[in-house]
mmCIF file of C-alpha atoms in Angstrom:
data_model
loop_
_atom_site.group_PDB
_atom_site.id
_atom_site.type_symbol
_atom_site.label_atom_id
_atom_site.label_comp_id
_atom_site.label_asym_id
_atom_site.label_seq_id
_atom_site.Cartn_x
_atom_site.Cartn_y
_atom_site.Cartn_z
ATOM 1 C CA MET A 144 -172.363 -49.948 89.072
ATOM 2 C CA ARG A 145 -172.217 -53.362 87.453
ATOM 3 C CA ARG A 146 -170.196 -56.125 89.128
ATOM 4 C CA ALA A 147 -167.591 -58.165 87.164
ATOM 5 C CA VAL A 148 -169.408 -61.315 88.303
ATOM 6 C CA GLU A 149 -172.832 -60.779 89.828
ATOM 7 C CA GLY A 150 -173.082 -61.871 93.450
ATOM 8 C CA LEU A 151 -169.385 -62.788 93.783
ATOM 9 C CA ASP A 152 -167.872 -61.207 96.846
ATOM 10 C CA THR A 153 -164.301 -61.594 97.955
ATOM 11 C CA PRO A 154 -163.571 -63.403 101.223
ATOM 12 C CA TYR A 155 -160.599 -61.070 101.754
ATOM 13 C CA PRO A 156 -161.716 -57.412 101.392
ATOM 14 C CA ILE A 157 -158.714 -55.187 100.914
ATOM 15 C CA GLY A 158 -160.228 -52.347 102.932
ATOM 16 C CA THR A 159 -160.102 -54.427 106.108
ATOM 17 C CA LEU A 160 -156.357 -54.789 105.644
ATOM 18 C CA LEU A 161 -155.775 -51.004 105.654
ATOM 19 C CA PRO A 162 -154.788 -49.019 108.736
ATOM 20 C CA ALA A 163 -157.700 -47.697 110.763
ATOM 21 C CA LEU A 164 -157.079 -44.172 109.441
ATOM 22 C CA PHE A 165 -157.786 -45.311 105.852
ATOM 23 C CA GLN A 166 -160.702 -47.464 106.895
ATOM 24 C CA GLU A 167 -162.507 -44.298 108.045
ATOM 25 C CA ASP A 168 -161.971 -42.629 104.649
ATOM 26 C CA PRO A 169 -164.982 -43.245 102.360
ATOM 27 C CA LEU A 170 -162.943 -42.630 99.202
ATOM 28 C CA ALA A 171 -160.301 -45.220 100.210
ATOM 29 C CA MET A 172 -163.008 -47.766 101.035
ATOM 30 C CA ARG A 173 -164.839 -47.186 97.740
ATOM 31 C CA TRP A 174 -161.566 -47.524 95.848
ATOM 32 C CA THR A 175 -160.560 -50.770 97.600
ATOM 33 C CA GLY A 176 -164.123 -52.010 97.159
ATOM 34 C CA ALA A 177 -163.760 -51.530 93.388
ATOM 35 C CA LEU A 178 -160.489 -53.491 93.510
ATOM 36 C CA ASP A 179 -162.286 -56.241 95.462
ATOM 37 C CA GLU A 180 -164.860 -56.531 92.726
ATOM 38 C CA VAL A 181 -162.173 -56.812 89.976
ATOM 39 C CA LEU A 182 -160.050 -59.314 91.905
ATOM 40 C CA ALA A 183 -162.958 -61.485 93.283
ATOM 41 C CA PRO A 184 -163.001 -63.842 90.247
ATOM 42 C CA ALA A 185 -159.206 -64.384 90.409
ATOM 43 C CA ILE A 186 -159.311 -64.993 94.164
ATOM 44 C CA SER A 187 -162.235 -67.438 93.770
ATOM 45 C CA THR A 188 -160.320 -69.311 91.074
ATOM 46 C CA LEU A 189 -157.164 -69.536 93.247
ATOM 47 C CA ASP A 190 -159.244 -70.703 96.245
ATOM 48 C CA CYS A 191 -160.707 -73.482 94.077
ATOM 49 C CA LEU A 192 -157.476 -74.397 92.185
ATOM 50 C CA PRO A 193 -157.507 -78.105 93.266
ATOM 51 C CA ALA A 194 -160.963 -78.464 91.705
ATOM 52 C CA TYR A 195 -159.722 -76.904 88.463
ATOM 53 C CA THR A 196 -156.869 -79.399 88.160
ATOM 54 C CA ASP A 197 -159.104 -82.418 88.797
ATOM 55 C CA PRO A 198 -160.547 -83.469 85.409
ATOM 56 C CA LEU A 199 -163.635 -84.915 87.093
ATOM 57 C CA LEU A 200 -164.492 -81.544 88.752
ATOM 58 C CA ALA A 201 -163.093 -78.916 86.394
ATOM 59 C CA PRO A 202 -165.405 -76.772 84.176
ATOM 60 C CA ALA A 203 -165.856 -78.189 80.675
ATOM 61 C CA ASP A 204 -163.587 -75.688 78.909
ATOM 62 C CA PHE A 205 -160.876 -76.184 81.490
ATOM 63 C CA THR A 206 -161.062 -79.960 81.043
ATOM 64 C CA ARG A 207 -160.039 -79.477 77.415
ATOM 65 C CA TRP A 208 -157.233 -77.180 78.559
ATOM 66 C CA LEU A 209 -156.039 -79.825 80.975
ATOM 67 C CA ALA A 210 -155.925 -82.287 78.095
ATOM 68 C CA GLY A 211 -153.642 -79.903 76.272
ATOM 69 C CA TRP A 212 -151.365 -79.726 79.330
ATOM 70 C CA LEU A 213 -151.066 -83.499 79.172
ATOM 71 C CA GLY A 214 -150.438 -83.551 75.398
ATOM 72 C CA THR A 215 -153.777 -85.163 74.622
ATOM 73 C CA VAL A 216 -156.277 -84.153 71.950
ATOM 74 C CA LEU A 217 -159.900 -84.810 72.853
ATOM 75 C CA ASP A 218 -162.648 -85.606 70.361
ATOM 76 C CA GLU A 219 -165.062 -82.675 70.711
ATOM 77 C CA ASN A 220 -167.954 -84.970 69.697
ATOM 78 C CA TRP A 221 -167.543 -87.017 72.895
ATOM 79 C CA PRO A 222 -169.904 -86.300 75.807
ATOM 80 C CA LEU A 223 -168.287 -84.367 78.670
ATOM 81 C CA HIS A 224 -168.138 -87.372 81.018
ATOM 82 C CA ARG A 225 -166.137 -89.312 78.403
ATOM 83 C CA GLN A 226 -163.751 -86.375 77.871
ATOM 84 C CA ARG A 227 -163.247 -86.119 81.610
ATOM 85 C CA GLY A 228 -162.530 -89.859 81.830
ATOM 86 C CA ALA A 229 -160.011 -89.560 79.022
ATOM 87 C CA VAL A 230 -158.139 -86.780 80.744
ATOM 88 C CA ALA A 231 -158.188 -88.685 84.006
ATOM 89 C CA GLN A 232 -156.644 -91.713 82.302
ATOM 90 C CA CYS A 233 -153.849 -89.787 80.561
ATOM 91 C CA VAL A 234 -151.090 -90.330 83.124
ATOM 92 C CA PRO A 235 -151.836 -94.083 83.667
ATOM 93 C CA LEU A 236 -151.875 -94.555 79.881
ATOM 94 C CA PHE A 237 -148.548 -92.706 79.478
ATOM 95 C CA ARG A 238 -147.033 -95.198 81.898
ATOM 96 C CA LEU A 239 -148.207 -98.053 79.701
ATOM 97 C CA ARG A 240 -147.263 -96.379 76.406
ATOM 98 C CA GLY A 241 -145.415 -98.768 74.073
ATOM 99 C CA THR A 242 -146.872 -101.925 75.544
ATOM 100 C CA ALA A 243 -149.705 -104.156 74.333
ATOM 101 C CA GLU A 244 -151.682 -103.408 77.484
ATOM 102 C CA GLY A 245 -151.300 -99.694 76.912
ATOM 103 C CA LEU A 246 -152.488 -99.959 73.306
ATOM 104 C CA ARG A 247 -155.430 -102.096 74.403
ATOM 105 C CA ALA A 248 -156.410 -99.625 77.135
ATOM 106 C CA LEU A 249 -156.132 -96.628 74.775
ATOM 107 C CA VAL A 250 -158.265 -98.205 72.023
ATOM 108 C CA GLU A 251 -160.872 -99.258 74.647
ATOM 109 C CA LEU A 252 -160.971 -95.734 75.969
ATOM 110 C CA VAL A 253 -161.379 -94.206 72.497
ATOM 111 C CA THR A 254 -163.920 -96.698 71.179
ATOM 112 C CA GLY A 255 -165.790 -97.694 74.327
ATOM 113 C CA GLY A 256 -165.541 -101.299 73.109
ATOM 114 C CA GLU A 257 -163.713 -104.462 73.992
ATOM 115 C CA VAL A 258 -160.294 -104.808 72.327
ATOM 116 C CA GLU A 259 -158.415 -107.984 71.391
ATOM 117 C CA LEU A 260 -154.821 -107.728 70.156
ATOM 118 C CA VAL A 261 -153.367 -110.596 68.167
ATOM 119 C CA ASP A 262 -149.609 -110.462 67.527
ATOM 120 C CA SER A 263 -147.952 -112.679 64.963
ATOM 121 C CA GLY A 264 -144.822 -113.113 67.084
ATOM 122 C CA GLY A 265 -144.242 -115.458 69.989
ATOM 123 C CA VAL A 266 -141.839 -116.513 72.658
ATOM 124 C CA SER A 267 -140.454 -119.999 73.219
ATOM 125 C CA TRP A 268 -137.373 -121.701 74.590
ATOM 126 C CA SER A 269 -135.633 -124.925 73.661
ATOM 127 C CA GLN A 270 -132.553 -126.856 74.663
ATOM 128 C CA ALA A 271 -131.951 -128.005 71.100
ATOM 129 C CA PRO A 272 -130.230 -125.670 68.624
ATOM 130 C CA ASN A 273 -132.007 -124.650 65.411
ATOM 131 C CA SER A 274 -135.469 -125.219 66.913
ATOM 132 C CA PRO A 275 -138.366 -123.711 64.958
ATOM 133 C CA LEU A 276 -139.218 -120.150 65.876
ATOM 134 C CA PRO A 277 -142.678 -119.452 67.334
ATOM 135 C CA GLY A 278 -145.223 -117.292 65.546
ATOM 136 C CA ALA A 279 -145.262 -116.187 61.921
ATOM 137 C CA ALA A 280 -142.257 -115.029 59.971
ATOM 138 C CA ALA A 281 -143.852 -111.730 58.963
ATOM 139 C CA ALA A 282 -144.800 -109.260 61.727
ATOM 140 C CA LEU A 283 -148.481 -108.379 61.892
ATOM 141 C CA LEU A 284 -150.640 -106.799 64.625
ATOM 142 C CA THR A 285 -154.382 -107.498 64.420
ATOM 143 C CA VAL A 286 -156.578 -105.150 66.445
ATOM 144 C CA ARG A 287 -160.106 -106.467 66.845
ATOM 145 C CA VAL A 288 -162.584 -104.091 68.438
ATOM 146 C CA THR A 289 -166.026 -105.263 69.529
ATOM 147 C CA VAL A 290 -168.197 -102.210 70.044
ATOM 148 C CA PRO A 291 -171.534 -102.039 71.860
ATOM 149 C CA GLU A 292 -174.631 -101.969 69.693
ATOM 150 C CA GLY A 293 -175.508 -98.467 68.452
ATOM 151 C CA THR A 294 -171.975 -97.181 68.875
ATOM 152 C CA SER A 295 -170.280 -95.602 65.877
ATOM 153 C CA VAL A 296 -166.498 -95.614 65.452
ATOM 154 C CA ASP A 297 -164.567 -93.196 63.302
ATOM 155 C CA LEU A 298 -162.373 -95.658 61.423
ATOM 156 C CA ALA A 299 -160.055 -93.020 59.973
ATOM 157 C CA ALA A 300 -159.335 -91.563 63.445
ATOM 158 C CA LEU A 301 -158.811 -95.047 64.878
ATOM 159 C CA GLU A 302 -156.366 -95.892 62.054
ATOM 160 C CA GLU A 303 -154.424 -92.660 62.821
ATOM 161 C CA LEU A 304 -154.323 -93.588 66.485
ATOM 162 C CA LEU A 305 -152.973 -97.078 65.753
ATOM 163 C CA VAL A 306 -150.311 -95.703 63.412
ATOM 164 C CA ALA A 307 -149.211 -93.231 66.129
ATOM 165 C CA GLU A 308 -149.200 -95.722 69.022
ATOM 166 C CA LYS A 309 -148.039 -99.070 67.671
ATOM 167 C CA PRO A 310 -144.405 -99.870 66.816
ATOM 168 C CA ALA A 311 -143.586 -98.200 63.476
ATOM 169 C CA HIS A 312 -142.103 -101.337 61.911
ATOM 170 C CA VAL A 313 -145.118 -103.527 62.537
ATOM 171 C CA PRO A 314 -147.971 -103.465 59.981
ATOM 172 C CA HIS A 315 -151.453 -103.698 61.431
ATOM 173 C CA ARG A 316 -154.971 -104.802 60.499
ATOM 174 C CA LEU A 317 -158.018 -103.220 62.116
ATOM 175 C CA GLU A 318 -161.279 -105.103 62.532
ATOM 176 C CA VAL A 319 -164.326 -103.446 64.069
ATOM 177 C CA VAL A 320 -167.229 -105.764 64.794
ATOM 178 C CA GLY A 321 -170.557 -105.349 66.530
ATOM 179 C CA PRO A 322 -171.783 -107.479 69.418
#
């Protein structure tokens, strides 16, 4: 007889839970033993559930599933450690969504580079009426990414990310530079 998962036994054999009368019956014990083999992978998964929900410990395919739970799409070309880090950062990044710091952190996570955001606006105060406004009249967000040497950046994917994450009414310019 071939096991569902070789070498995987259940820590909770069903036969030991039966009344003594059935434990003495070989047919009942074989039948519950077969159930134990079928249920062992599910029981093992449930016993290890906290590890499955931790992106740093979960199996690779489950890490991508966790990303889906969090509404995040991972780049399949990234190494596993980078995918795990992205899933682990999802909730903190959601808290910062819509802020300059959140955009900076997201672009740094995606590119692995250092990000500088330059906004054309500004804030000022004055006691005199009709004082000049700070910043430029036209809104513009400049995103400057300095990537480590030997790192490639998918410009089209980065443009899509910026369009999705920045304020819709603000045009942007993307600059990717090497070290």
